[in-house]
Coordinates of C-alpha atoms (C1' of nucleotides) in Angstrom, one line a residue:
Chain A
M515 CA 170.1 246.4 243.9
A516 CA 169.2 246.2 247.9
E517 CA 166.8 243.6 247.2
K518 CA 167.5 240.1 247.0
V519 CA 166.6 237.2 244.5
T520 CA 163.4 235.2 245.7
P521 CA 164.6 231.9 246.3
R522 CA 163.5 229.3 244.0
D523 CA 162.0 226.9 246.6
V524 CA 160.3 229.7 247.9
D525 CA 158.6 231.3 244.8
Y526 CA 159.7 229.7 241.1
S527 CA 157.7 232.3 239.1
R528 CA 159.0 235.3 241.3
W529 CA 162.6 233.7 241.4
Y530 CA 162.1 234.0 237.8
T531 CA 161.3 237.8 237.3
D532 CA 163.9 238.7 239.8
I533 CA 166.6 237.6 237.7
V534 CA 165.1 238.9 234.8
L535 CA 165.0 242.4 236.7
Q536 CA 167.8 242.4 239.0
G537 CA 170.1 241.2 236.2
K538 CA 169.3 244.1 234.0
L539 CA 167.9 241.8 231.2
A540 CA 164.7 243.2 230.6
D541 CA 162.7 245.6 232.3
Y542 CA 158.6 246.1 231.9
S543 CA 157.6 249.0 229.4
P544 CA 154.8 251.9 229.3
V545 CA 153.1 249.4 227.0
K546 CA 150.8 246.7 228.4
G547 CA 152.2 243.2 227.6
A548 CA 155.4 244.5 225.9
M549 CA 158.6 244.6 227.3
V550 CA 162.1 246.6 226.9
I551 CA 165.0 244.3 226.5
R552 CA 168.2 246.1 228.4
P553 CA 171.6 245.8 227.2
N554 CA 172.1 242.7 229.3
G555 CA 169.5 240.6 227.6
Y556 CA 169.8 242.2 224.0
A557 CA 173.6 241.1 224.6
I558 CA 172.1 237.2 224.4
W559 CA 169.7 237.9 221.7
E560 CA 172.9 239.1 219.9
M561 CA 174.4 235.9 220.4
I562 CA 172.0 233.8 219.8
Q563 CA 171.5 235.9 216.5
K564 CA 175.2 235.4 215.5
Y565 CA 175.8 231.8 216.1
L566 CA 172.2 230.7 214.3
D567 CA 172.8 233.0 211.6
K568 CA 175.7 231.1 210.8
M569 CA 174.4 227.8 211.0
F570 CA 171.2 229.2 208.6
K571 CA 174.0 230.8 205.9
D572 CA 176.3 227.5 206.2
S573 CA 173.4 225.8 205.2
G574 CA 172.4 227.9 202.1
H575 CA 170.1 230.2 203.8
V576 CA 169.9 234.1 202.6
N577 CA 168.6 236.7 204.7
A578 CA 165.5 239.0 203.8
Y579 CA 163.1 241.6 205.3
F580 CA 159.5 241.6 204.7
P581 CA 157.0 244.2 205.6
L582 CA 155.6 244.5 209.0
L583 CA 152.0 245.0 207.8
I584 CA 149.9 242.4 206.2
P585 CA 146.6 243.2 204.3
E586 CA 143.8 241.5 206.2
S587 CA 142.6 239.9 202.6
F588 CA 146.4 237.9 203.1
M589 CA 146.0 237.0 206.5
K590 CA 141.7 235.1 205.5
K591 CA 143.3 233.0 202.5
E592 CA 144.3 230.0 204.5
A593 CA 141.8 228.8 206.9
E594 CA 143.4 226.9 209.3
H595 CA 145.6 230.1 209.5
V596 CA 143.3 232.8 210.0
E597 CA 141.6 230.5 212.4
G598 CA 144.6 230.2 214.7
F599 CA 145.9 233.7 214.5
S600 CA 143.3 236.0 214.1
P601 CA 142.2 235.9 217.8
E602 CA 145.2 237.3 218.6
C603 CA 146.0 240.0 216.2
A604 CA 146.7 243.6 216.4
I605 CA 145.2 245.2 213.3
V606 CA 146.0 249.1 212.1
T607 CA 142.7 250.6 210.7
I608 CA 143.8 254.3 210.2
G609 CA 146.7 255.8 208.0
G610 CA 147.7 259.4 207.6
G611 CA 144.3 260.4 209.5
Q612 CA 142.1 258.2 207.2
E613 CA 140.4 255.3 207.8
L614 CA 141.6 252.8 205.5
E615 CA 139.8 250.6 202.7
E616 CA 141.6 247.7 203.7
R617 CA 142.7 247.0 207.3
L618 CA 146.4 246.1 207.9
Y619 CA 147.3 243.4 210.4
I620 CA 150.6 243.9 212.4
R621 CA 152.3 240.4 211.3
P622 CA 151.5 237.9 214.2
T623 CA 153.9 235.6 211.7
S624 CA 154.7 236.3 207.8
E625 CA 153.9 233.0 205.5
T626 CA 150.7 235.1 203.9
I627 CA 152.7 238.1 202.8
I628 CA 155.9 236.2 201.9
W629 CA 154.0 233.6 200.2
S630 CA 152.3 236.4 198.2
M631 CA 155.8 237.4 196.7
Y632 CA 156.9 233.9 196.3
K633 CA 154.0 233.9 193.4
K634 CA 155.7 236.4 191.7
W635 CA 159.2 235.0 192.2
I636 CA 158.6 231.2 191.2
M637 CA 158.0 230.3 187.7
S638 CA 160.3 227.3 187.1
Y639 CA 161.6 224.6 189.2
R640 CA 164.7 226.5 188.4
D641 CA 163.5 229.3 190.7
L642 CA 163.3 226.7 193.6
P643 CA 164.6 226.0 196.1
I644 CA 164.0 229.3 197.9
L645 CA 165.9 229.5 201.4
I646 CA 164.8 232.9 203.3
N647 CA 164.8 233.4 206.7
Q648 CA 164.1 236.7 208.3
W649 CA 165.2 238.4 211.4
A650 CA 162.4 240.4 212.4
N651 CA 159.7 241.5 215.8
V652 CA 156.0 240.0 215.5
V653 CA 152.7 240.9 217.5
R654 CA 150.7 238.7 219.3
W655 CA 148.1 240.2 221.6
E656 CA 148.8 237.5 224.2
M657 CA 146.1 238.0 227.3
R658 CA 148.8 237.1 229.8
T659 CA 152.5 237.8 229.8
R660 CA 155.8 237.3 231.0
L661 CA 159.2 238.5 230.5
F662 CA 160.8 236.9 227.7
L663 CA 158.3 234.0 227.7
R664 CA 155.1 235.3 226.5
T665 CA 155.0 239.3 225.4
S666 CA 153.1 240.8 223.1
E667 CA 155.8 241.6 220.8
F668 CA 158.9 239.7 220.2
L669 CA 162.4 239.1 218.2
W670 CA 162.4 236.3 216.4
Q671 CA 163.6 234.6 213.1
E672 CA 161.5 232.7 210.9
G673 CA 162.6 230.9 208.0
H674 CA 160.1 230.8 204.7
T675 CA 161.4 228.0 202.1
A676 CA 159.8 226.6 199.2
H677 CA 160.5 223.5 197.0
A678 CA 160.0 221.5 194.1
T679 CA 159.0 218.2 196.1
S680 CA 157.3 216.8 199.2
E681 CA 160.6 215.0 199.9
E682 CA 163.0 218.3 199.8
A683 CA 160.9 220.1 202.0
E684 CA 160.4 217.4 204.5
E685 CA 164.3 216.9 204.2
E686 CA 164.5 220.7 205.2
T687 CA 162.1 220.9 207.9
L688 CA 164.1 218.0 210.0
K689 CA 167.4 219.8 208.7
M690 CA 166.4 223.3 210.3
L691 CA 165.1 221.2 213.5
N692 CA 168.3 219.7 213.8
I693 CA 170.1 222.7 213.4
Y694 CA 168.2 224.1 216.6
K695 CA 168.7 221.1 218.4
T696 CA 172.3 221.7 217.8
F697 CA 172.0 225.4 218.7
V698 CA 170.4 224.5 222.1
E699 CA 172.5 221.9 222.9
E700 CA 175.5 223.3 222.5
Y701 CA 175.3 227.4 222.9
L702 CA 172.0 227.3 225.2
A703 CA 173.9 223.9 227.1
I704 CA 170.1 222.7 227.4
P705 CA 169.4 219.1 226.6
A706 CA 166.7 218.9 223.6
I707 CA 164.3 216.1 222.9
T708 CA 162.7 216.6 219.4
G709 CA 160.1 215.1 217.9
K710 CA 156.4 215.7 216.1
K711 CA 153.5 217.9 217.6
S712 CA 150.0 216.2 217.9
E713 CA 147.5 217.4 215.2
S714 CA 146.2 220.1 217.9
E715 CA 149.6 221.0 218.6
K716 CA 150.7 221.7 215.4
F717 CA 150.6 225.3 213.8
A718 CA 147.7 226.5 212.3
G719 CA 148.1 225.8 208.2
A720 CA 150.8 223.2 208.2
L721 CA 150.8 219.6 207.5
H722 CA 152.9 219.0 210.5
T723 CA 155.2 220.2 212.8
Y724 CA 158.4 219.4 214.7
A725 CA 159.6 221.1 217.7
V726 CA 162.4 221.0 220.3
E727 CA 161.3 220.8 224.0
T728 CA 163.8 221.5 226.9
M729 CA 163.0 220.9 230.6
M730 CA 163.1 224.0 232.8
Q731 CA 164.6 223.6 236.7
D732 CA 160.6 223.5 237.8
R733 CA 160.0 220.2 235.9
K734 CA 157.9 222.2 233.6
A735 CA 158.7 222.1 229.3
L736 CA 159.8 225.1 227.1
Q737 CA 159.1 224.8 223.2
A738 CA 162.5 225.9 222.2
G739 CA 162.2 225.9 218.7
T740 CA 159.4 224.8 215.7
S741 CA 160.1 223.7 212.5
H742 CA 156.8 223.2 210.4
N743 CA 156.2 221.3 207.2
L744 CA 153.4 223.2 205.4
G745 CA 152.9 221.2 202.5
Q746 CA 151.3 222.9 199.7
N747 CA 148.6 224.7 201.6
F748 CA 149.7 228.1 201.4
A749 CA 151.0 227.6 197.8
K750 CA 147.5 226.6 197.2
A751 CA 146.2 229.4 199.3
F752 CA 148.5 231.9 197.3
D753 CA 148.3 230.2 194.3
V754 CA 151.9 229.6 194.0
Q755 CA 153.2 227.1 191.0
F756 CA 156.0 226.5 189.2
Q757 CA 156.5 224.3 185.8
D758 CA 158.8 221.2 186.4
K759 CA 161.1 219.5 183.9
D760 CA 158.4 218.2 182.3
G761 CA 156.4 221.2 181.3
K762 CA 153.8 220.6 184.1
L763 CA 152.4 222.6 186.6
N764 CA 152.9 222.0 190.3
Y765 CA 152.3 223.7 193.5
V766 CA 155.4 224.4 195.4
W767 CA 156.0 222.8 198.9
A768 CA 157.2 224.9 201.6
T769 CA 158.3 225.3 205.5
S770 CA 158.5 227.7 207.6
W771 CA 160.7 227.5 211.2
G772 CA 161.7 229.8 213.7
V773 CA 162.8 230.8 217.3
S774 CA 162.5 233.8 219.4
T775 CA 163.8 236.0 222.3
R776 CA 162.0 233.1 224.2
L777 CA 165.4 231.3 224.0
I778 CA 166.7 234.0 226.6
G779 CA 163.8 232.5 229.2
A780 CA 164.9 229.1 228.4
L781 CA 168.6 229.8 229.1
I782 CA 167.6 231.6 232.6
M783 CA 165.2 229.1 233.5
A784 CA 167.0 226.3 232.7
H785 CA 171.0 227.4 234.6
S786 CA 170.5 230.1 236.7
D787 CA 170.6 230.1 240.9
D788 CA 169.6 231.8 243.6
R789 CA 172.0 234.6 243.2
G790 CA 171.2 235.3 240.1
L791 CA 171.6 234.6 236.3
V792 CA 174.2 231.8 235.0
L793 CA 175.3 232.1 231.5
P794 CA 176.9 229.8 229.5
P795 CA 180.2 230.9 228.4
R796 CA 179.3 230.3 224.9
M797 CA 176.6 232.9 225.5
A798 CA 178.4 235.3 227.5
Q799 CA 179.4 238.6 225.8
R800 CA 181.2 239.2 228.6
P801 CA 182.5 236.2 230.1
V802 CA 185.2 237.4 232.5
V803 CA 185.3 240.3 235.1
I804 CA 188.5 241.3 237.1
V805 CA 187.8 242.8 240.5
P806 CA 190.6 244.2 242.2
I807 CA 191.0 244.4 246.0
W808 CA 193.3 246.6 248.1
R809 CA 193.7 248.6 251.4
G810 CA 195.4 251.8 251.6
D811 CA 196.8 253.9 248.9
D812 CA 200.2 252.0 248.7
Q813 CA 198.3 248.6 248.0
K814 CA 196.1 250.2 245.5
V815 CA 199.3 251.2 243.3
Q816 CA 200.5 247.2 243.2
V817 CA 197.2 245.9 243.0
L818 CA 195.9 247.9 240.2
E819 CA 199.3 247.1 238.3
F820 CA 199.1 244.0 238.3
A821 CA 195.5 243.4 237.8
D822 CA 196.0 245.5 235.1
S823 CA 198.8 243.4 233.3
V824 CA 196.0 240.3 233.7
Y825 CA 193.6 242.5 232.2
Q826 CA 195.8 243.1 229.2
E827 CA 196.4 239.5 228.7
L828 CA 193.0 238.3 228.9
K829 CA 191.6 241.1 227.0
A830 CA 193.6 239.8 224.0
K831 CA 190.9 237.0 223.8
Y832 CA 187.7 237.9 225.8
N833 CA 185.6 241.0 226.1
V834 CA 186.9 241.2 229.9
I835 CA 185.3 244.1 232.5
F836 CA 187.8 245.4 234.4
D837 CA 185.9 246.6 237.7
D838 CA 188.0 249.3 239.6
R839 CA 184.6 251.2 240.8
E840 CA 186.0 253.0 244.1
Q841 CA 182.6 253.6 245.5
Y842 CA 181.8 249.9 246.1
K843 CA 183.5 247.5 247.8
P844 CA 184.4 243.7 246.6
G845 CA 181.6 242.0 248.3
Y846 CA 179.0 244.2 246.6
K847 CA 180.8 243.7 243.1
F848 CA 180.8 239.9 243.5
A849 CA 177.1 239.9 244.1
D850 CA 176.4 242.4 241.2
W851 CA 178.2 240.4 238.8
E852 CA 176.6 237.2 240.0
L853 CA 173.5 238.7 239.3
Q854 CA 174.5 239.3 235.4
G855 CA 175.6 235.9 235.3
I856 CA 179.3 236.8 234.0
P857 CA 180.7 233.4 234.1
I858 CA 184.1 234.0 235.2
R859 CA 185.5 236.2 238.1
V860 CA 188.8 237.0 238.7
E861 CA 189.9 238.6 241.9
I862 CA 193.2 240.3 242.6
G863 CA 194.6 241.3 245.8
P864 CA 197.4 242.3 247.7
K865 CA 198.1 238.1 249.0
D866 CA 197.6 237.6 244.9
V867 CA 200.1 240.0 244.2
A868 CA 202.6 239.2 246.8
N869 CA 202.2 235.8 245.7
N870 CA 201.6 235.9 242.1
K871 CA 198.9 234.1 242.2
L872 CA 194.9 235.2 241.7
V873 CA 191.8 233.8 242.4
L874 CA 189.2 232.3 240.0
V875 CA 185.7 232.0 240.6
R876 CA 183.2 230.0 238.4
R877 CA 179.8 231.5 238.5
D878 CA 178.2 228.1 238.0
T879 CA 180.0 226.0 240.9
M880 CA 181.2 229.1 242.7
E881 CA 184.3 227.3 244.1
K882 CA 187.1 229.7 244.4
Q883 CA 190.5 228.4 243.0
F884 CA 193.8 229.6 243.4
I885 CA 195.5 229.7 240.1
D886 CA 199.2 231.0 239.2
R887 CA 199.1 233.9 237.0
K888 CA 201.3 232.8 234.5
G889 CA 199.1 230.9 232.1
V890 CA 196.2 233.0 232.9
L891 CA 194.5 232.8 229.7
E892 CA 194.6 229.5 229.2
T893 CA 193.5 228.6 232.6
V894 CA 190.3 231.1 231.7
T895 CA 189.9 229.4 228.4
D896 CA 189.9 226.2 230.1
E897 CA 187.4 226.9 232.7
L898 CA 185.4 228.6 230.4
N899 CA 185.1 225.4 228.2
K900 CA 184.8 223.5 231.2
M901 CA 182.0 225.4 232.5
Q902 CA 180.1 225.3 229.5
S903 CA 180.1 221.4 229.0
E904 CA 179.7 220.6 232.4
L905 CA 176.3 223.2 232.5
L906 CA 174.9 220.6 229.4
E907 CA 175.8 217.7 231.7
K908 CA 174.0 218.7 234.8
A909 CA 170.6 220.1 233.0
R910 CA 171.0 216.5 231.4
I911 CA 170.9 214.8 234.5
F912 CA 168.3 217.2 236.2
R913 CA 166.3 216.5 232.8
D914 CA 166.9 212.5 232.9
E915 CA 165.9 212.3 236.8
N916 CA 162.8 213.9 236.0
T917 CA 161.7 211.7 233.4
F918 CA 159.3 208.9 233.7
D919 CA 157.7 206.0 231.8
I920 CA 154.9 205.9 233.4
D921 CA 151.9 203.2 232.8
D922 CA 149.1 204.2 235.4
Y923 CA 147.0 206.6 234.9
D924 CA 146.6 207.4 238.4
E925 CA 150.2 207.6 239.0
F926 CA 150.2 209.7 236.1
K927 CA 147.8 212.2 237.6
K928 CA 149.9 212.3 240.9
I929 CA 152.8 213.2 239.4
L930 CA 151.4 216.0 237.6
A931 CA 150.0 217.1 240.7
G932 CA 153.0 217.0 242.5
K933 CA 156.6 217.9 241.6
G934 CA 156.2 216.9 237.6
G935 CA 158.5 216.0 235.1
F936 CA 158.3 214.6 232.1
L937 CA 156.2 211.5 231.6
K938 CA 156.8 209.2 229.0
S939 CA 153.4 207.0 228.2
H940 CA 151.6 205.3 225.6
W941 CA 148.7 207.0 223.9
C942 CA 146.3 205.8 221.4
G943 CA 146.9 208.7 219.0
G944 CA 143.5 210.1 219.7
A945 CA 142.4 213.8 220.3
E946 CA 140.0 212.5 223.1
C947 CA 142.2 211.0 225.4
E948 CA 144.8 213.9 225.0
T949 CA 142.2 216.8 225.7
K950 CA 141.6 214.4 228.7
V951 CA 144.7 214.4 230.3
K952 CA 144.8 218.6 229.9
D953 CA 141.9 218.9 231.7
D954 CA 142.8 216.7 234.1
T955 CA 146.1 217.5 234.7
K956 CA 147.0 220.6 232.3
A957 CA 149.5 218.7 231.0
T958 CA 150.1 218.2 227.2
I959 CA 151.9 216.4 224.6
R960 CA 155.1 217.8 224.3
C961 CA 155.8 215.7 221.4
I962 CA 156.0 212.0 219.8
P963 CA 159.8 211.6 220.0
F964 CA 161.8 210.8 217.1
D965 CA 163.9 208.4 219.2
R966 CA 160.8 206.4 220.6
K967 CA 161.0 202.7 220.9
K968 CA 158.9 200.5 219.4
E969 CA 157.1 199.1 222.0
D970 CA 153.5 197.8 222.2
G971 CA 151.4 199.0 225.3
K972 CA 147.7 200.7 226.5
C973 CA 146.9 204.0 226.0
I974 CA 147.3 205.8 229.5
V975 CA 143.8 207.1 229.3
C976 CA 141.5 204.8 227.2
G977 CA 143.7 201.5 227.0
K978 CA 143.8 201.2 223.6
K979 CA 146.8 199.7 221.4
S980 CA 149.8 202.2 221.2
S981 CA 152.7 201.5 219.5
G982 CA 155.2 203.6 221.7
R983 CA 155.4 206.0 224.2
V984 CA 154.7 210.1 223.8
V985 CA 156.4 212.7 226.1
F986 CA 153.5 214.6 228.4
A987 CA 154.4 217.7 230.5
K988 CA 153.0 220.8 231.8
A989 CA 154.4 223.6 230.0
Y990 CA 154.9 226.9 229.2
Chain B
rC162 C1' 136.1 238.7 230.1
rG163 C1' 135.1 236.1 235.6
rG164 C1' 137.3 236.2 240.9
rG165 C1' 141.2 238.9 244.2
rG166 C1' 144.4 243.4 245.4
rC167 C1' 146.8 248.1 244.2
rG168 C1' 147.5 253.5 243.0
rU169 C1' 151.4 258.8 248.3
rA170 C1' 159.4 260.8 245.9
rG171 C1' 162.9 256.7 241.2
rC172 C1' 161.7 251.8 243.5
rG173 C1' 159.4 249.8 248.3
rC174 C1' 155.8 251.2 252.0
rA175 C1' 153.5 253.5 256.4
rG176 C1' 149.4 256.7 257.1
rU177 C1' 143.5 256.7 255.3
rC178 C1' 139.1 253.3 259.7
rC179 C1' 138.7 257.7 263.2
rG180 C1' 139.5 264.9 258.4
rG181 C1' 143.7 268.9 262.2
rU182 C1' 151.3 271.2 262.3
rU183 C1' 155.4 272.1 257.4
rA184 C1' 152.8 264.4 254.5
rG185 C1' 156.9 260.2 256.6
rC186 C1' 160.2 256.0 256.2
rG187 C1' 163.7 251.9 253.8
rC188 C1' 166.3 251.6 249.3
rA189 C1' 168.1 254.6 245.4
rC190 C1' 170.4 259.3 244.0
rC191 C1' 174.0 264.0 245.4
rU192 C1' 178.3 265.8 248.3
rG193 C1' 182.1 265.2 251.3
rC194 C1' 184.9 262.1 255.1
rC195 C1' 186.2 257.0 256.0
rU196 C1' 186.5 252.5 253.6
rU197 C1' 187.9 247.7 249.7
rG198 C1' 189.0 239.2 250.4
rG199 C1' 181.1 238.6 250.5
rG200 C1' 175.9 243.3 249.3
rA201 C1' 180.4 248.7 255.1
rG202 C1' 179.7 253.3 258.6
rC203 C1' 178.9 258.4 259.5
rA204 C1' 177.1 263.4 258.8
rG205 C1' 175.0 266.3 255.1
rG206 C1' 171.7 267.4 250.9
rG207 C1' 167.9 267.1 246.4
rG208 C1' 163.4 264.8 245.1
rG209 C1' 155.9 264.2 246.3
rU210 C1' 149.9 268.9 242.7
rC211 C1' 149.1 261.9 247.8
rG212 C1' 146.1 258.4 240.2
rG213 C1' 142.2 261.9 237.8
rA214 C1' 137.5 264.9 238.3
rG215 C1' 133.7 266.7 241.2
rG216 C1' 131.5 267.3 245.9
rU217 C1' 131.1 267.7 251.8
rU218 C1' 133.6 271.0 255.2
rC219 C1' 136.9 276.5 258.8
rA220 C1' 140.1 272.7 256.9
rA221 C1' 140.8 266.7 252.6
rA222 C1' 146.3 261.7 251.1
rU223 C1' 142.2 260.4 254.9
rC224 C1' 134.8 261.1 254.1
rC225 C1' 131.6 260.9 249.3
rU226 C1' 130.2 260.4 244.2
rC227 C1' 132.4 259.6 239.4
rU228 C1' 136.2 258.0 236.3
rC229 C1' 141.5 256.0 234.5
rG230 C1' 145.2 252.9 235.3
rC231 C1' 148.4 248.8 237.2
rC232 C1' 149.2 243.9 239.0
rC233 C1' 148.1 238.5 241.0
rC234 C1' 144.5 234.1 239.9
rG235 C1' 141.6 231.7 235.7
rA236 C1' 140.3 230.8 230.4
rC237 C1' 144.0 231.5 225.4
rC238 C1' 148.9 231.0 223.2
rA239 C1' 155.7 231.0 221.1

RNA sequence: CGGGGCGUAGCGCAGUCCGGUUAGCGCACCUGCCUUGGGAGCAGGGGGUCGGAGGUUCAAAUCCUCUCGCCCCGACCA
């Protein structure tokens, strides 16, 4: 606790790590590349689960659970899929002391095992759609890892749906993407761009991939969620056919979609400051902390009594921390809770008791307000709501200020070599130009945004005709 | 897998070049006193086979050989 958070402008990457470690969100584990999610971090994941799960259920989905281990032969059934995932898979070769006849992959994603089951479950159009979601862990053997953003094991949810028609699958793919967008904006308070991925960025085995893209404070992009239209690829690989009303056999249409604990990384990088984590109130399991302050035993009794009455009132609605630890002075406690991102701090000292007031400090603005004791619950609720919407607004302004329409490749390169940002530029649709941009600048096409305007222009690289702009950025 | 760096108390480090008392410092931890409106102070205390193995020597954290592990930067990725 003695160490301070490295400021963002000194070293952004150190800053991020400091926030995670000092905010007690996660810690390095004995297993290389894997992290321990500590209670503060897991609480955020629980909030993500709580809200998303409700959104999934409200849109007709149900939860299920499939095995962690996948037979090697399953992984190899879909050509693009195996090519995309094999290099980063961990494989079990021994079980019960015996070499296994067939090796088992630790799931990097569950399409294959789920579709092997769907084959058993789907006979008729009456069995469709299947709208299943799974909350699970997956393993991808990454070379370079970063807390929450990329670890060899991570938690996520993966939806896997089966449909009778292509149109219905496409509709589902877009519906889930929009649920992610809504969640990211309304709960995580991060403005989101939705759009389609280019061929090179799409999911291994998908027809096409849609994504939610967000901007972090270092102006880099972070993909917050993806939704894939898998077409009939997996149905064909696993021979899943159904009989339609006319008695004809058809392959089933599929989607899959997911978000991971990476969202916690996004949340941290979007809002936090040099004092530590800043949590949007809706994502805070414990949104309020009360810090009583006194001098001498007489004051202690009065202050604690007054503070307790405030605590009782707020406790009716919020999970409130009452920090009456005696071994720490107020300054320490302020710093401690700021590091952990508690959205609202209430300070109660002798002066407040005398005036029947209290001090309220919002984590995002850090402004101290003297508020009346009466109506404290309403005031706190009001401030939490304001903080939620102001965080989103602030992030939106930041993103817009760092999004540019660029038509000149030299300028394009210059910006990416400097501050960076989202660059909206014309693109011919060719993979060569996309690769050249990546080689020249490390930036990639984040998405072809849904809301792009029809506009004639020339590809930023080759100058060929283009009918609209795509979003380029360096990404996590 | 290429390039760089590091293993000494829970964490961060000094000591290693040039071998020599009982291996030291900061933070954290424990006890007591004192304190509480921005990361207090004082006093006392616990905790280390110096990453591992072998060797040289009267003597090794320090020199030699081998070995294991980790971190950072690149190629790959949610």
